[in-house]
Amino acid sequence: MTNSKHIGTVLVPLEMAGSSDAILSAVEEIVRAGADEIQLLHVANVRDTLAAPEILDHDREVLEAWRERLIACGAPSVTVEVVSGMPSTEIIERSERDDYALIVLGSHGRNLVSRVILGSTTEDVLRHVDDPVLVVRLRIVETGDEATCRLAADRLVKRILYATDFSAYAERCIPCLSWIAGAHPEELTVVHVQDLRHLSYASKEQMAAFNRRDEERLAALKREFEAAGFANVDTVLRTGNAIDEVLALAEERGVTLIVLGAKGRHGTVEQIFGGVAEAVVHRSAGHVLVVR
């Protein structure tokens, strides 16, 4: 593992109200972990700016205040930009043009069927960018007639769950985990699930052999992560439905951030986002980092 304690450039698209203050709290943790540069971006709706161009000036002043907040937190470089357009299109085009270590986006909570409402911008970005995307889980807190937006888990990198199937997609998470170590999380759990949806053919003897092999793989990862600076690393091997098992383990351990690759080794269709990663992003109660 490359022991890199610094993140590169982080793109943080923000709204003018509602979720931005909560998302900035998560960004402050990223700054403390060692980000090289934070780019704050607000994409104003083109219909609003055509009717009132002065909106852009107001929005720029708000972003400048947020910039000062991150500078005070220790960010070495923070840029701000306000543009007019469609948020998802602007973010996707920037991702194609520039090299981002991370894109930070918010979710909108849960609906009545316990599926996280990501919002169209977050959905579009997850499906079309190649950069790692951090989905910050938000919750609405109502006090009387007032409602405020807060982080679902007050700390971003307190308890980490890394879900791996040992594929190349899962291995791409390791550089992100390296800089997360710099934030000194309390615990890192590394989990592999023997996914019975793909192992229905296996005999008891074959499953036992798979378990022995994967226990060795998990032990090797534990040694790597301890060498990278994680103080408390645990490994878990489970059998069942990978989606259900990852989410259940996250709930059992009070995980604040799940880290996983966007596509595993059992993918049969070329798609950037889907399967286990998509289900976890939609159903997790905590924050999720999706890595390509």
Tab-separated table of C-alpha atoms in Angstrom:
chain	number	residue	atom	x	y	z
A	1	MET	CA	0.000	0.000	0.000
A	2	THR	CA	1.206	3.470	-0.859
A	3	ASN	CA	1.248	5.352	2.420
A	4	SER	CA	-0.060	8.672	1.081
A	5	LYS	CA	-1.447	10.923	3.780
A	6	HIS	CA	-2.524	13.629	1.353
A	7	ILE	CA	-5.571	13.851	-0.860
A	8	GLY	CA	-5.287	15.679	-4.161
A	9	THR	CA	-7.924	18.114	-5.395
A	10	VAL	CA	-11.418	17.731	-3.935
A	11	LEU	CA	-14.453	19.082	-5.798
A	12	VAL	CA	-17.310	20.159	-3.522
A	13	PRO	CA	-20.495	21.221	-5.354
A	14	LEU	CA	-22.793	23.085	-2.966
A	15	GLU	CA	-26.299	24.455	-2.833
A	16	MET	CA	-26.922	27.892	-1.396
A	17	ALA	CA	-29.099	26.651	1.442
A	18	GLY	CA	-30.156	23.542	3.290
A	19	SER	CA	-27.437	20.911	3.070
A	20	SER	CA	-24.326	23.031	2.530
A	21	ASP	CA	-23.436	23.695	6.163
A	22	ALA	CA	-23.646	19.986	7.000
A	23	ILE	CA	-21.586	19.010	3.945
A	24	LEU	CA	-18.937	21.568	4.885
A	25	SER	CA	-18.610	19.858	8.273
A	26	ALA	CA	-17.639	16.676	6.426
A	27	VAL	CA	-15.273	18.624	4.164
A	28	GLU	CA	-13.537	20.009	7.259
A	29	GLU	CA	-12.665	16.424	8.218
A	30	ILE	CA	-11.244	15.877	4.735
A	31	VAL	CA	-9.165	19.037	5.134
A	32	ARG	CA	-7.782	17.778	8.433
A	33	ALA	CA	-6.916	14.475	6.749
A	34	GLY	CA	-4.653	16.376	4.359
A	35	ALA	CA	-6.367	17.665	1.190
A	36	ASP	CA	-4.112	19.597	-1.190
A	37	GLU	CA	-6.906	21.755	-2.612
A	38	ILE	CA	-10.645	22.218	-2.147
A	39	GLN	CA	-12.693	23.540	-5.060
A	40	LEU	CA	-16.059	24.940	-3.971
A	41	LEU	CA	-18.544	25.053	-6.838
A	42	HIS	CA	-22.075	26.379	-7.021
A	43	VAL	CA	-24.099	25.882	-10.187
A	44	ALA	CA	-26.972	28.352	-10.214
A	45	ASN	CA	-30.090	27.398	-12.136
A	46	VAL	CA	-29.926	29.079	-15.512
A	47	ARG	CA	-33.593	30.098	-15.284
A	48	ASP	CA	-32.941	32.016	-12.060
A	49	THR	CA	-29.839	33.781	-13.334
A	50	LEU	CA	-31.526	34.894	-16.549
A	51	ALA	CA	-34.280	36.531	-14.511
A	52	ALA	CA	-31.929	38.016	-11.891
A	53	PRO	CA	-28.225	38.051	-12.869
A	54	GLU	CA	-27.295	39.624	-9.527
A	55	ILE	CA	-27.932	36.232	-7.922
A	56	LEU	CA	-24.472	35.141	-9.073
A	57	ASP	CA	-22.811	37.955	-7.113
A	58	HIS	CA	-24.712	37.037	-3.961
A	59	ASP	CA	-23.858	33.355	-4.352
A	60	ARG	CA	-20.189	34.190	-4.854
A	61	GLU	CA	-20.156	36.129	-1.570
A	62	VAL	CA	-21.626	33.113	0.226
A	63	LEU	CA	-18.966	30.808	-1.222
A	64	GLU	CA	-16.237	33.253	-0.200
A	65	ALA	CA	-17.458	33.007	3.404
A	66	TRP	CA	-17.331	29.222	3.164
A	67	ARG	CA	-13.844	29.491	1.698
A	68	GLU	CA	-12.688	31.430	4.766
A	69	ARG	CA	-14.196	28.758	6.999
A	70	LEU	CA	-12.126	26.025	5.302
A	71	ILE	CA	-8.969	28.150	5.309
A	72	ALA	CA	-9.424	28.606	9.059
A	73	CYS	CA	-9.718	24.822	9.343
A	74	GLY	CA	-6.291	24.444	7.745
A	75	ALA	CA	-6.969	24.001	4.035
A	76	PRO	CA	-3.817	25.041	2.106
A	77	SER	CA	-5.815	26.102	-0.965
A	78	VAL	CA	-9.523	26.779	-1.501
A	79	THR	CA	-10.980	28.093	-4.749
A	80	VAL	CA	-14.554	29.219	-5.348
A	81	GLU	CA	-16.528	29.363	-8.546
A	82	VAL	CA	-20.140	30.228	-9.306
A	83	VAL	CA	-21.512	29.376	-12.733
A	84	SER	CA	-24.904	29.247	-14.398
A	85	GLY	CA	-26.114	25.948	-15.813
A	86	MET	CA	-27.232	22.428	-14.915
A	87	PRO	CA	-25.457	21.015	-11.834
A	88	SER	CA	-25.025	17.406	-12.963
A	89	THR	CA	-23.840	18.402	-16.442
A	90	GLU	CA	-21.319	20.874	-15.031
A	91	ILE	CA	-19.919	18.379	-12.511
A	92	ILE	CA	-19.642	15.569	-15.055
A	93	GLU	CA	-17.896	17.811	-17.596
A	94	ARG	CA	-15.411	19.002	-14.974
A	95	SER	CA	-14.721	15.424	-13.927
A	96	GLU	CA	-13.943	14.507	-17.540
A	97	ARG	CA	-11.674	17.527	-17.949
A	98	ASP	CA	-9.868	17.681	-14.603
A	99	ASP	CA	-8.245	15.181	-12.267
A	100	TYR	CA	-10.124	15.029	-8.958
A	101	ALA	CA	-9.090	12.857	-6.056
A	102	LEU	CA	-12.634	13.093	-4.707
A	103	ILE	CA	-16.052	14.583	-5.465
A	104	VAL	CA	-18.268	15.281	-2.435
A	105	LEU	CA	-22.050	15.189	-2.840
A	106	GLY	CA	-25.017	15.060	-0.477
A	107	SER	CA	-28.002	12.759	-0.163
A	108	HIS	CA	-31.499	13.761	0.863
A	109	GLY	CA	-32.402	11.227	3.538
A	110	ARG	CA	-34.843	8.300	3.294
A	111	ASN	CA	-38.278	7.820	1.834
A	112	LEU	CA	-41.050	5.554	3.083
A	113	VAL	CA	-39.497	2.374	1.658
A	114	SER	CA	-36.148	2.982	3.402
A	115	ARG	CA	-34.409	3.818	0.147
A	116	VAL	CA	-32.121	6.803	0.318
A	117	ILE	CA	-33.254	9.683	-1.868
A	118	LEU	CA	-30.007	10.770	-3.471
A	119	GLY	CA	-31.343	13.526	-5.694
A	120	SER	CA	-31.009	13.661	-9.460
A	121	THR	CA	-27.620	15.408	-9.408
A	122	THR	CA	-25.991	12.804	-7.169
A	123	GLU	CA	-27.568	9.945	-9.147
A	124	ASP	CA	-26.316	11.351	-12.460
A	125	VAL	CA	-22.811	12.009	-11.173
A	126	LEU	CA	-22.489	8.531	-9.652
A	127	ARG	CA	-23.400	6.975	-12.975
A	128	HIS	CA	-21.174	9.059	-15.225
A	129	VAL	CA	-17.917	10.040	-13.520
A	130	ASP	CA	-14.727	8.033	-13.060
A	131	ASP	CA	-13.540	9.900	-9.948
A	132	PRO	CA	-14.211	8.628	-6.417
A	133	VAL	CA	-17.494	10.021	-5.084
A	134	LEU	CA	-18.236	10.580	-1.406
A	135	VAL	CA	-21.983	10.524	-0.737
A	136	VAL	CA	-22.545	12.451	2.487
A	137	ARG	CA	-25.650	11.167	4.219
A	138	LEU	CA	-27.879	13.941	5.536
A	139	ARG	CA	-30.840	13.998	7.884
A	140	ILE	CA	-33.511	16.583	8.549
A	141	VAL	CA	-33.984	17.643	12.176
A	142	GLU	CA	-37.255	19.421	12.922
A	143	THR	CA	-37.592	21.684	15.947
A	144	GLY	CA	-41.018	23.246	16.135
A	145	ASP	CA	-41.608	25.008	12.843
A	146	GLU	CA	-37.924	25.005	11.910
A	147	ALA	CA	-36.014	22.291	10.071
A	148	THR	CA	-32.244	21.992	9.835
A	149	CYS	CA	-30.031	19.659	7.832
A	150	ARG	CA	-27.341	17.695	9.678
A	151	LEU	CA	-24.956	14.848	9.005
A	152	ALA	CA	-26.518	11.433	9.596
A	153	ALA	CA	-23.264	10.439	11.317
A	154	ASP	CA	-21.678	13.380	13.117
A	155	ARG	CA	-18.164	12.267	12.179
A	156	LEU	CA	-17.241	11.171	8.687
A	157	VAL	CA	-14.217	8.981	9.397
A	158	LYS	CA	-14.849	7.661	12.893
A	159	ARG	CA	-15.602	3.997	12.126
A	160	ILE	CA	-14.772	2.747	8.625
A	161	LEU	CA	-16.056	-0.353	6.841
A	162	TYR	CA	-14.145	-1.440	3.733
A	163	ALA	CA	-16.075	-4.035	1.716
A	164	THR	CA	-13.879	-6.017	-0.665
A	165	ASP	CA	-14.342	-8.881	-3.103
A	166	PHE	CA	-10.586	-8.798	-3.828
A	167	SER	CA	-11.233	-7.583	-7.385
A	168	ALA	CA	-9.323	-4.811	-9.149
A	169	TYR	CA	-12.295	-2.538	-8.447
A	170	ALA	CA	-11.985	-3.170	-4.719
A	171	GLU	CA	-8.216	-2.636	-4.800
A	172	ARG	CA	-8.767	0.860	-6.197
A	173	CYS	CA	-10.178	1.798	-2.790
A	174	ILE	CA	-6.810	1.320	-1.099
A	175	PRO	CA	-5.287	4.746	-1.984
A	176	CYS	CA	-8.406	6.409	-0.535
A	177	LEU	CA	-8.094	4.328	2.614
A	178	SER	CA	-4.469	5.405	2.871
A	179	TRP	CA	-5.382	9.077	3.268
A	180	ILE	CA	-8.297	8.189	5.534
A	181	ALA	CA	-5.706	6.708	7.901
A	182	GLY	CA	-4.342	10.240	8.269
A	183	ALA	CA	-7.633	11.279	9.890
A	184	HIS	CA	-7.009	8.730	12.686
A	185	PRO	CA	-10.311	6.828	12.647
A	186	GLU	CA	-11.151	4.775	15.702
A	187	GLU	CA	-11.640	1.561	13.777
A	188	LEU	CA	-11.318	0.000	10.324
A	189	THR	CA	-13.282	-3.159	9.575
A	190	VAL	CA	-12.421	-5.081	6.407
A	191	VAL	CA	-15.221	-7.391	5.275
A	192	HIS	CA	-15.519	-9.982	2.537
A	193	VAL	CA	-18.805	-11.734	1.864
A	194	GLN	CA	-19.009	-15.147	0.212
A	195	ASP	CA	-21.931	-14.084	-1.955
A	196	LEU	CA	-24.248	-17.064	-2.296
A	197	ARG	CA	-25.921	-15.442	-5.287
A	198	HIS	CA	-22.758	-16.326	-7.221
A	199	LEU	CA	-21.675	-19.459	-5.333
A	200	SER	CA	-24.759	-21.653	-5.580
A	201	TYR	CA	-22.683	-24.250	-7.430
A	202	ALA	CA	-20.117	-24.650	-4.625
A	203	SER	CA	-19.915	-27.796	-2.515
A	204	LYS	CA	-19.141	-27.731	1.215
A	205	GLU	CA	-15.551	-28.656	0.427
A	206	GLN	CA	-15.245	-25.848	-2.109
A	207	MET	CA	-16.744	-23.321	0.317
A	208	ALA	CA	-14.285	-24.405	2.995
A	209	ALA	CA	-11.421	-23.901	0.534
A	210	PHE	CA	-12.756	-20.468	-0.445
A	211	ASN	CA	-12.972	-19.507	3.227
A	212	ARG	CA	-9.381	-20.568	3.933
A	213	ARG	CA	-8.094	-18.632	0.931
A	214	ASP	CA	-10.076	-15.504	1.764
A	215	GLU	CA	-9.142	-15.557	5.454
A	216	GLU	CA	-5.517	-15.401	4.292
A	217	ARG	CA	-6.333	-12.505	1.963
A	218	LEU	CA	-8.060	-10.624	4.775
A	219	ALA	CA	-5.109	-11.215	7.100
A	220	ALA	CA	-2.752	-9.788	4.467
A	221	LEU	CA	-4.949	-6.696	4.093
A	222	LYS	CA	-5.010	-6.252	7.871
A	223	ARG	CA	-1.210	-6.176	7.935
A	224	GLU	CA	-1.164	-3.632	5.086
A	225	PHE	CA	-3.614	-1.311	6.790
A	226	GLU	CA	-1.822	-1.514	10.122
A	227	ALA	CA	1.413	-0.575	8.355
A	228	ALA	CA	-0.423	2.358	6.740
A	229	GLY	CA	-1.285	3.784	10.153
A	230	PHE	CA	-4.673	2.355	11.145
A	231	ALA	CA	-4.544	1.751	14.892
A	232	ASN	CA	-7.417	-0.727	15.127
A	233	VAL	CA	-8.073	-3.088	12.201
A	234	ASP	CA	-10.519	-5.976	12.291
A	235	THR	CA	-11.453	-8.462	9.556
A	236	VAL	CA	-14.778	-10.201	8.997
A	237	LEU	CA	-15.680	-13.059	6.647
A	238	ARG	CA	-19.380	-13.666	6.122
A	239	THR	CA	-21.576	-15.812	3.898
A	240	GLY	CA	-24.867	-14.667	2.373
A	241	ASN	CA	-26.147	-11.857	0.198
A	242	ALA	CA	-23.307	-9.329	-0.093
A	243	ILE	CA	-25.613	-6.307	0.026
A	244	ASP	CA	-27.515	-7.459	3.104
A	245	GLU	CA	-24.396	-8.613	4.936
A	246	VAL	CA	-22.463	-5.372	4.354
A	247	LEU	CA	-25.394	-3.239	5.508
A	248	ALA	CA	-26.059	-5.450	8.538
A	249	LEU	CA	-22.419	-5.305	9.625
A	250	ALA	CA	-22.378	-1.527	9.191
A	251	GLU	CA	-25.404	-1.218	11.456
A	252	GLU	CA	-24.011	-3.632	14.060
A	253	ARG	CA	-20.760	-1.701	14.373
A	254	GLY	CA	-22.115	1.824	14.101
A	255	VAL	CA	-20.088	2.438	10.962
A	256	THR	CA	-19.894	6.077	9.854
A	257	LEU	CA	-18.341	5.484	6.402
A	258	ILE	CA	-18.557	2.525	4.022
A	259	VAL	CA	-15.850	2.323	1.347
A	260	LEU	CA	-16.318	0.071	-1.674
A	261	GLY	CA	-15.605	-0.268	-5.381
A	262	ALA	CA	-18.247	0.576	-7.947
A	263	LYS	CA	-18.184	-2.787	-9.675
A	264	GLY	CA	-17.065	-6.200	-8.498
A	265	ARG	CA	-15.587	-9.164	-10.245
A	266	HIS	CA	-18.996	-10.761	-10.912
A	267	GLY	CA	-20.230	-7.877	-13.094
A	268	THR	CA	-21.578	-9.094	-16.430
A	269	VAL	CA	-22.607	-5.776	-17.938
A	270	GLU	CA	-20.210	-2.904	-18.575
A	271	GLN	CA	-21.583	-0.218	-16.313
A	272	ILE	CA	-19.934	2.354	-14.114
A	273	PHE	CA	-22.390	2.099	-11.235
A	274	GLY	CA	-24.590	-0.774	-10.186
A	275	GLY	CA	-24.915	-3.972	-8.204
A	276	VAL	CA	-23.662	-4.006	-4.625
A	277	ALA	CA	-22.318	-0.447	-4.728
A	278	GLU	CA	-25.572	1.060	-5.929
A	279	ALA	CA	-27.651	-0.853	-3.386
A	280	VAL	CA	-25.349	0.123	-0.515
A	281	VAL	CA	-25.416	3.800	-1.490
A	282	HIS	CA	-29.210	3.759	-1.577
A	283	ARG	CA	-29.735	1.790	1.630
A	284	SER	CA	-26.880	2.741	3.948
A	285	ALA	CA	-27.695	4.827	7.005
A	286	GLY	CA	-24.198	6.344	6.954
A	287	HIS	CA	-21.847	7.975	4.491
A	288	VAL	CA	-20.554	6.000	1.491
A	289	LEU	CA	-17.375	6.411	-0.569
A	290	VAL	CA	-17.683	4.857	-4.037
A	291	VAL	CA	-14.384	4.316	-5.858
A	292	ARG	CA	-13.875	3.543	-9.541
